[in-house]
Tab-separated table of C-alpha atoms in Angstrom:
chain	number	residue	atom	x	y	z
Q	1390	MET	CA	-30.294	38.782	3.121
Q	1391	LEU	CA	-27.470	36.221	2.900
Q	1392	GLY	CA	-24.959	36.414	0.079
Q	1393	LEU	CA	-24.754	33.683	-2.599
Q	1394	GLY	CA	-23.442	30.461	-1.099
Q	1395	ASN	CA	-24.389	31.352	2.454
Q	1396	SER	CA	-26.642	29.235	4.562
Q	1397	ILE	CA	-27.970	29.054	8.129
Q	1398	ILE	CA	-27.375	26.236	10.609
Q	1399	GLY	CA	-28.691	26.591	14.099
Q	1400	GLY	CA	-29.419	30.285	13.600
Q	1401	ALA	CA	-25.817	31.107	12.602
Q	1402	ALA	CA	-24.859	32.167	9.061
Q	1403	LEU	CA	-22.083	30.236	7.412
Q	1404	GLU	CA	-19.601	32.336	5.546
Q	1405	GLU	CA	-19.492	32.154	1.780
Q	1406	PHE	CA	-16.492	30.146	0.505
Q	1407	THR	CA	-13.652	32.173	-1.047
Q	1408	VAL	CA	-10.538	30.824	-2.695
Q	1409	ASP	CA	-8.123	32.877	-0.607
Q	1410	THR	CA	-9.186	30.991	2.499
Q	1411	ILE	CA	-7.914	27.614	1.292
Q	1412	PRO	CA	-5.123	26.333	3.570
Q	1413	GLY	CA	-1.889	26.044	1.692
Q	1414	LEU	CA	-2.983	28.113	-1.315
Q	1415	VAL	CA	0.059	28.727	-3.533
Q	1416	THR	CA	-1.244	29.970	-6.933
Q	1417	TRP	CA	-4.542	31.530	-7.992
Q	1418	LEU	CA	-4.652	32.784	-11.604
Q	1419	LYS	CA	-7.875	34.291	-13.189
Q	1420	ALA	CA	-7.879	35.283	-16.784
Q	1421	ASP	CA	-10.283	38.058	-16.211
Q	1422	THR	CA	-8.138	39.656	-13.468
Q	1423	GLY	CA	-4.649	40.869	-13.183
Q	1424	ILE	CA	-3.650	40.887	-16.834
Q	1425	THR	CA	-1.080	43.417	-18.207
Q	1426	GLU	CA	-1.004	43.550	-22.016
Q	1427	THR	CA	2.045	44.503	-23.981
Q	1428	SER	CA	0.197	47.685	-24.891
Q	1429	GLY	CA	-3.331	48.906	-24.413
Q	1430	GLY	CA	-5.758	46.610	-26.293
Q	1431	SER	CA	-3.014	44.580	-27.904
Q	1432	GLY	CA	-4.547	41.287	-26.839
Q	1433	VAL	CA	-1.037	39.979	-25.995
Q	1434	VAL	CA	-0.150	39.122	-22.436
Q	1435	ALA	CA	3.009	40.360	-20.823
Q	1436	ARG	CA	2.100	39.729	-17.221
Q	1437	TRP	CA	-0.448	37.644	-15.306
Q	1438	THR	CA	-0.677	38.689	-11.673
Q	1439	ASP	CA	-1.122	35.886	-9.167
Q	1440	GLN	CA	-4.147	36.658	-6.911
Q	1441	THR	CA	-2.176	35.343	-3.942
Q	1442	GLY	CA	0.001	38.485	-4.154
Q	1443	SER	CA	3.248	36.542	-3.935
Q	1444	ALA	CA	4.442	36.679	-7.543
Q	1445	ASP	CA	3.614	37.392	-11.173
Q	1446	TRP	CA	3.867	35.246	-14.308
Q	1447	VAL	CA	5.595	37.194	-17.089
Q	1448	SER	CA	7.114	37.100	-20.550
Q	1449	ASN	CA	8.859	39.872	-22.541
Q	1450	THR	CA	9.545	37.730	-25.671
Q	1451	SER	CA	6.889	38.499	-28.352
Q	1452	SER	CA	6.954	35.032	-29.891
Q	1453	LYS	CA	6.264	33.430	-26.534
Q	1454	GLN	CA	3.423	35.569	-25.109
Q	1455	PRO	CA	-0.131	34.069	-24.989
Q	1456	ALA	CA	-3.078	35.837	-26.521
Q	1457	LEU	CA	-5.816	37.411	-24.398
Q	1458	VAL	CA	-9.346	36.609	-25.696
Q	1459	GLY	CA	-12.829	37.335	-24.554
Q	1460	SER	CA	-14.332	39.507	-21.859
Q	1461	GLY	CA	-15.599	39.175	-18.300
Q	1462	VAL	CA	-15.685	35.645	-16.844
Q	1463	ASP	CA	-15.399	34.279	-20.368
Q	1464	THR	CA	-11.859	35.696	-20.760
Q	1465	TYR	CA	-9.067	33.249	-21.337
Q	1466	LEU	CA	-5.384	33.071	-22.250
Q	1467	ASP	CA	-4.779	31.194	-25.448
Q	1468	PHE	CA	-1.490	29.241	-25.558
Q	1469	ASP	CA	-0.152	27.925	-28.864
Q	1470	GLY	CA	2.385	25.359	-27.580
Q	1471	SER	CA	5.406	27.655	-27.627
Q	1472	ASP	CA	3.985	30.401	-25.452
Q	1473	ARG	CA	5.114	30.401	-21.816
Q	1474	LEU	CA	5.121	32.597	-18.728
Q	1475	TYR	CA	7.822	32.554	-16.041
Q	1476	GLN	CA	7.145	33.253	-12.366
Q	1477	LYS	CA	8.903	36.360	-11.027
Q	1478	ASP	CA	8.774	38.502	-7.975
Q	1479	PRO	CA	6.360	41.478	-8.441
Q	1480	SER	CA	9.201	43.975	-8.860
Q	1481	TRP	CA	10.290	42.358	-12.198
Q	1482	ASN	CA	9.937	44.885	-14.980
Q	1483	THR	CA	8.967	43.661	-18.382
Q	1484	SER	CA	10.858	46.559	-20.025
Q	1485	ASP	CA	14.060	46.782	-18.008
Q	1486	ASP	CA	14.931	43.457	-16.489
Q	1487	GLY	CA	16.288	41.535	-19.465
Q	1488	PHE	CA	15.187	38.088	-20.458
Q	1489	ASP	CA	12.102	36.579	-18.868
Q	1490	PHE	CA	14.216	33.561	-17.779
Q	1491	ASP	CA	16.732	35.889	-16.107
Q	1492	PHE	CA	17.262	34.186	-12.736
Q	1493	PRO	CA	17.785	36.985	-10.162
Q	1494	HIS	CA	14.043	37.583	-9.982
Q	1495	ASP	CA	12.957	33.889	-10.125
Q	1496	GLN	CA	10.178	32.752	-7.853
Q	1497	PHE	CA	9.048	29.075	-7.446
Q	1498	ASP	CA	5.853	27.544	-6.310
Q	1499	GLU	CA	6.702	24.691	-3.962
Q	1500	LEU	CA	4.256	21.789	-3.712
Q	1501	ASN	CA	4.546	18.533	-1.840
Q	1502	VAL	CA	6.827	20.397	0.612
Q	1503	GLY	CA	8.853	17.958	2.722
Q	1504	GLY	CA	8.123	15.268	0.202
Q	1505	SER	CA	4.973	14.370	2.090
Q	1506	ALA	CA	2.512	17.319	1.856
Q	1507	GLY	CA	0.970	16.319	-1.418
Q	1508	LEU	CA	-0.792	18.774	-3.708
Q	1509	SER	CA	-4.108	19.801	-5.242
Q	1510	ILE	CA	-4.441	21.540	-8.582
Q	1511	PHE	CA	-7.695	22.763	-10.129
Q	1512	ALA	CA	-7.633	24.054	-13.713
Q	1513	VAL	CA	-10.467	25.325	-15.969
Q	1514	VAL	CA	-9.100	24.649	-19.443
Q	1515	PHE	CA	-10.054	24.151	-23.111
Q	1516	LEU	CA	-7.711	21.666	-24.867
Q	1517	ASP	CA	-7.707	21.728	-28.642
Q	1518	THR	CA	-5.001	19.273	-29.912
Q	1519	SER	CA	-4.555	15.549	-29.471
Q	1520	ASN	CA	-1.193	13.736	-28.868
Q	1521	THR	CA	0.064	16.760	-26.856
Q	1522	LEU	CA	1.938	17.013	-23.605
Q	1523	ASN	CA	0.042	19.977	-22.240
Q	1524	LYS	CA	2.449	21.135	-19.588
Q	1525	LEU	CA	0.385	23.206	-17.224
Q	1526	PHE	CA	3.370	23.908	-14.978
Q	1527	GLN	CA	6.954	22.938	-15.071
Q	1528	GLU	CA	10.386	23.985	-13.891
Q	1529	ALA	CA	12.821	25.239	-16.514
Q	1530	HIS	CA	15.341	27.617	-15.020
Q	1531	PHE	CA	18.989	28.410	-15.204
Q	1532	VAL	CA	22.035	29.450	-13.085
Q	1533	ASP	CA	25.273	31.230	-13.872
Q	1534	ASP	CA	28.039	28.667	-14.183
Q	1535	GLY	CA	30.614	31.282	-13.058
Q	1536	VAL	CA	32.647	31.124	-16.227
Q	1537	PRO	CA	33.046	34.602	-17.862
Q	1538	GLY	CA	31.562	34.710	-21.327
Q	1539	SER	CA	29.830	31.267	-21.136
Q	1540	GLY	CA	26.062	30.684	-21.157
Q	1541	PHE	CA	23.792	29.785	-18.334
Q	1542	THR	CA	23.311	26.132	-17.328
Q	1543	GLN	CA	20.058	24.402	-16.524
Q	1544	ARG	CA	19.366	23.951	-12.778
Q	1545	THR	CA	19.387	20.339	-11.519
Q	1546	ASP	CA	18.732	20.953	-7.876
Q	1547	ILE	CA	15.014	21.530	-8.441
Q	1548	ALA	CA	12.450	19.911	-10.663
Q	1549	GLY	CA	8.715	19.762	-11.248
Q	1550	THR	CA	6.010	19.105	-13.834
Q	1551	ILE	CA	2.193	18.963	-13.948
Q	1552	THR	CA	1.027	17.795	-17.386
Q	1553	PHE	CA	-2.308	16.922	-19.029
Q	1554	ASN	CA	-1.470	14.533	-21.804
Q	1555	THR	CA	-4.019	14.213	-24.634
Q	1556	GLY	CA	-2.926	10.792	-25.864
Q	1557	GLY	CA	-3.358	8.951	-29.114
Q	1558	THR	CA	-4.663	5.877	-27.298
Q	1559	GLU	CA	-5.156	6.927	-23.721
Q	1560	ASP	CA	-5.116	10.270	-21.892
Q	1561	SER	CA	-2.782	10.609	-18.925
Q	1562	PHE	CA	-1.693	13.013	-16.187
Q	1563	THR	CA	1.982	13.536	-15.162
Q	1564	VAL	CA	3.083	14.529	-11.677
Q	1565	GLY	CA	6.844	14.943	-11.135
Q	1566	GLY	CA	9.313	16.398	-8.697
Q	1567	ILE	CA	13.024	16.235	-7.686
Q	1568	SER	CA	12.743	12.535	-6.708
Q	1569	GLY	CA	10.672	11.091	-9.523
Q	1570	SER	CA	7.643	11.347	-11.849
Q	1571	ALA	CA	4.765	9.223	-13.064
Q	1572	SER	CA	2.154	9.458	-15.795
Q	1573	ALA	CA	-1.129	8.045	-14.443
Q	1574	PHE	CA	-3.388	6.437	-17.044
Q	1575	HIS	CA	-7.076	5.712	-17.166
Q	1576	LEU	CA	-7.185	2.420	-19.099
Q	1577	GLY	CA	-10.018	0.602	-20.857
Q	1578	THR	CA	-11.914	3.692	-21.893
Q	1579	ALA	CA	-12.492	5.685	-25.065
Q	1580	VAL	CA	-9.737	7.894	-26.339
Q	1581	GLN	CA	-9.884	11.383	-24.746
Q	1582	ASP	CA	-12.623	10.345	-22.382
Q	1583	GLU	CA	-10.680	12.099	-19.600
Q	1584	LEU	CA	-9.531	15.134	-21.595
Q	1585	PRO	CA	-12.069	15.827	-24.342
Q	1586	LEU	CA	-11.081	18.340	-26.941
Q	1587	ASN	CA	-12.769	21.641	-27.822
Q	1588	THR	CA	-14.817	21.964	-24.719
Q	1589	LYS	CA	-14.366	23.789	-21.418
Q	1590	ILE	CA	-13.642	21.401	-18.502
Q	1591	LEU	CA	-12.496	21.452	-14.966
Q	1592	ILE	CA	-9.605	19.110	-14.111
Q	1593	SER	CA	-8.902	18.434	-10.423
Q	1594	LEU	CA	-5.606	16.638	-9.932
Q	1595	GLU	CA	-4.440	15.524	-6.538
Q	1596	TYR	CA	-1.312	13.811	-5.224
Q	1597	ALA	CA	-1.212	12.286	-1.735
Q	1598	GLY	CA	2.539	12.849	-1.305
Q	1599	GLY	CA	5.009	10.638	0.585
Q	1600	THR	CA	6.353	7.265	-0.588
Q	1601	ASN	CA	4.340	5.857	-3.511
Q	1602	GLY	CA	1.645	8.462	-3.050
Q	1603	GLU	CA	-1.467	8.173	-5.179
Q	1604	ILE	CA	-2.357	10.394	-8.092
Q	1605	THR	CA	-6.138	10.973	-8.351
Q	1606	VAL	CA	-8.020	12.881	-11.011
Q	1607	ARG	CA	-11.546	14.286	-11.372
Q	1608	LYS	CA	-13.209	15.889	-14.386
Q	1609	ASN	CA	-16.073	18.307	-13.736
Q	1610	GLY	CA	-16.306	17.034	-10.125
Q	1611	VAL	CA	-16.469	13.292	-11.097
Q	1612	ASP	CA	-13.775	10.749	-10.169
Q	1613	PHE	CA	-11.708	8.744	-12.623
Q	1614	THR	CA	-10.200	5.474	-11.594
Q	1615	MET	CA	-6.556	5.687	-12.574
Q	1616	SER	CA	-5.476	2.104	-13.271
Q	1617	SER	CA	-1.779	2.300	-14.311
Q	1618	ASN	CA	1.291	4.180	-12.958
Q	1619	ASN	CA	-0.894	6.010	-10.447
Q	1620	THR	CA	1.639	6.250	-7.615
Q	1621	VAL	CA	4.877	8.175	-7.434
Q	1622	THR	CA	7.472	9.286	-4.849
Q	1623	ALA	CA	7.921	12.761	-6.244
Q	1624	GLY	CA	9.765	14.619	-3.595
Q	1625	LEU	CA	9.666	18.453	-3.609
Q	1626	ILE	CA	7.883	19.810	-6.659
Q	1627	SER	CA	9.077	23.245	-7.764
Q	1628	LEU	CA	7.113	24.976	-10.453
Q	1629	ALA	CA	7.861	28.325	-12.163
Q	1630	GLU	CA	6.941	28.084	-15.867
Q	1631	LEU	CA	3.401	28.086	-17.149
Q	1632	GLY	CA	2.097	26.953	-20.488
Q	1633	LEU	CA	5.122	25.703	-22.489
Q	1634	GLY	CA	3.752	22.875	-24.646
Q	1635	PHE	CA	0.187	23.657	-23.706
Q	1636	LYS	CA	-2.179	24.024	-26.622
Q	1637	GLY	CA	-5.509	25.608	-25.705
Q	1638	ARG	CA	-7.116	27.987	-23.318
Q	1639	MET	CA	-6.668	28.689	-19.671
Q	1640	TYR	CA	-9.499	30.336	-17.774
Q	1641	GLU	CA	-8.572	29.857	-14.084
Q	1642	VAL	CA	-5.912	27.833	-12.177
Q	1643	ILE	CA	-5.574	27.127	-8.493
Q	1644	SER	CA	-2.719	25.149	-6.855
Q	1645	VAL	CA	-2.368	24.143	-3.258
Q	1646	ASN	CA	0.494	22.735	-1.236
Q	1647	GLY	CA	-1.211	19.739	0.298
Q	1648	LYS	CA	-4.057	17.432	-0.676
Q	1649	VAL	CA	-7.123	19.346	0.374
Q	1650	SER	CA	-9.987	17.896	2.440
Q	1651	SER	CA	-12.978	16.487	0.569
Q	1652	GLY	CA	-15.029	19.383	1.831
Q	1653	THR	CA	-12.604	22.025	0.533
Q	1654	ARG	CA	-12.334	20.117	-2.777
Q	1655	SER	CA	-16.091	20.188	-3.085
Q	1656	ASP	CA	-16.137	23.974	-2.375
Q	1657	VAL	CA	-13.482	24.712	-4.991
Q	1658	GLU	CA	-15.079	22.556	-7.606
Q	1659	SER	CA	-18.515	24.097	-6.977
Q	1660	TYR	CA	-17.043	27.532	-7.152
Q	1661	LEU	CA	-15.214	26.863	-10.508
Q	1662	ILE	CA	-18.096	24.865	-12.157
Q	1663	GLY	CA	-20.517	27.586	-11.226
Q	1664	ARG	CA	-18.377	30.536	-12.142
Q	1665	HIS	CA	-17.386	29.121	-15.530
Q	1666	SER	CA	-20.801	27.589	-16.410
Q	1667	ILE	CA	-19.376	24.050	-16.753
Q	1668	SER	CA	-22.010	21.369	-17.269
């Protein structure tokens, strides 16, 4: 008997789609897998292990750690706007390695590599606050300025942001990198039509890359026509902070270096919509 998602063409079985086979896969976070709590049963997240195996997303500051809620596939991380997780190499230790923004263990997801690869991001989320810049990912890291006794300085050689903006008049979606950023709007529609509050949704955000590459957005597998500021020359997009400014729930997040094919996009959306019972 074939497994779920398999089919037969010309007598040959097609393999079931799995996320880890996506070309260019950079990040895969599942709230029901790879969570380390601050202590057993605390419901507070110290580490979220990336299913790609390349890095972890961590915090050791109690006031900035998201809550873990639910069970099974209904599990989610609840971010309150000030919570955030930083990407670190897997050897980073939440007890021994100092501040969670300590740079020796920093890791960065690189999207739109070469300035032309583009990107694809798929996020199952539940947004609960209007007029909020819900920063799914951004870059916010520091370097030692070399002066004894002085503080760290913000890095300026890398940049990146992926934001879902629940607007007061129109919702928008920001894509930014080292060369520039743009917030693409869907004009002429009801407020929060793109990003409805208090419901689980799948947002698929894609960027074509290159010069004046197009930003495209889908909700629950359906296209939106972005009618303003929908192109950008972003350059390299470096992302290493998750959730700062985000208000709501994260269930599952997938990011890819490159704009995936329409077939792969359909596979990813079908997987996420089915797994998370999105209607």
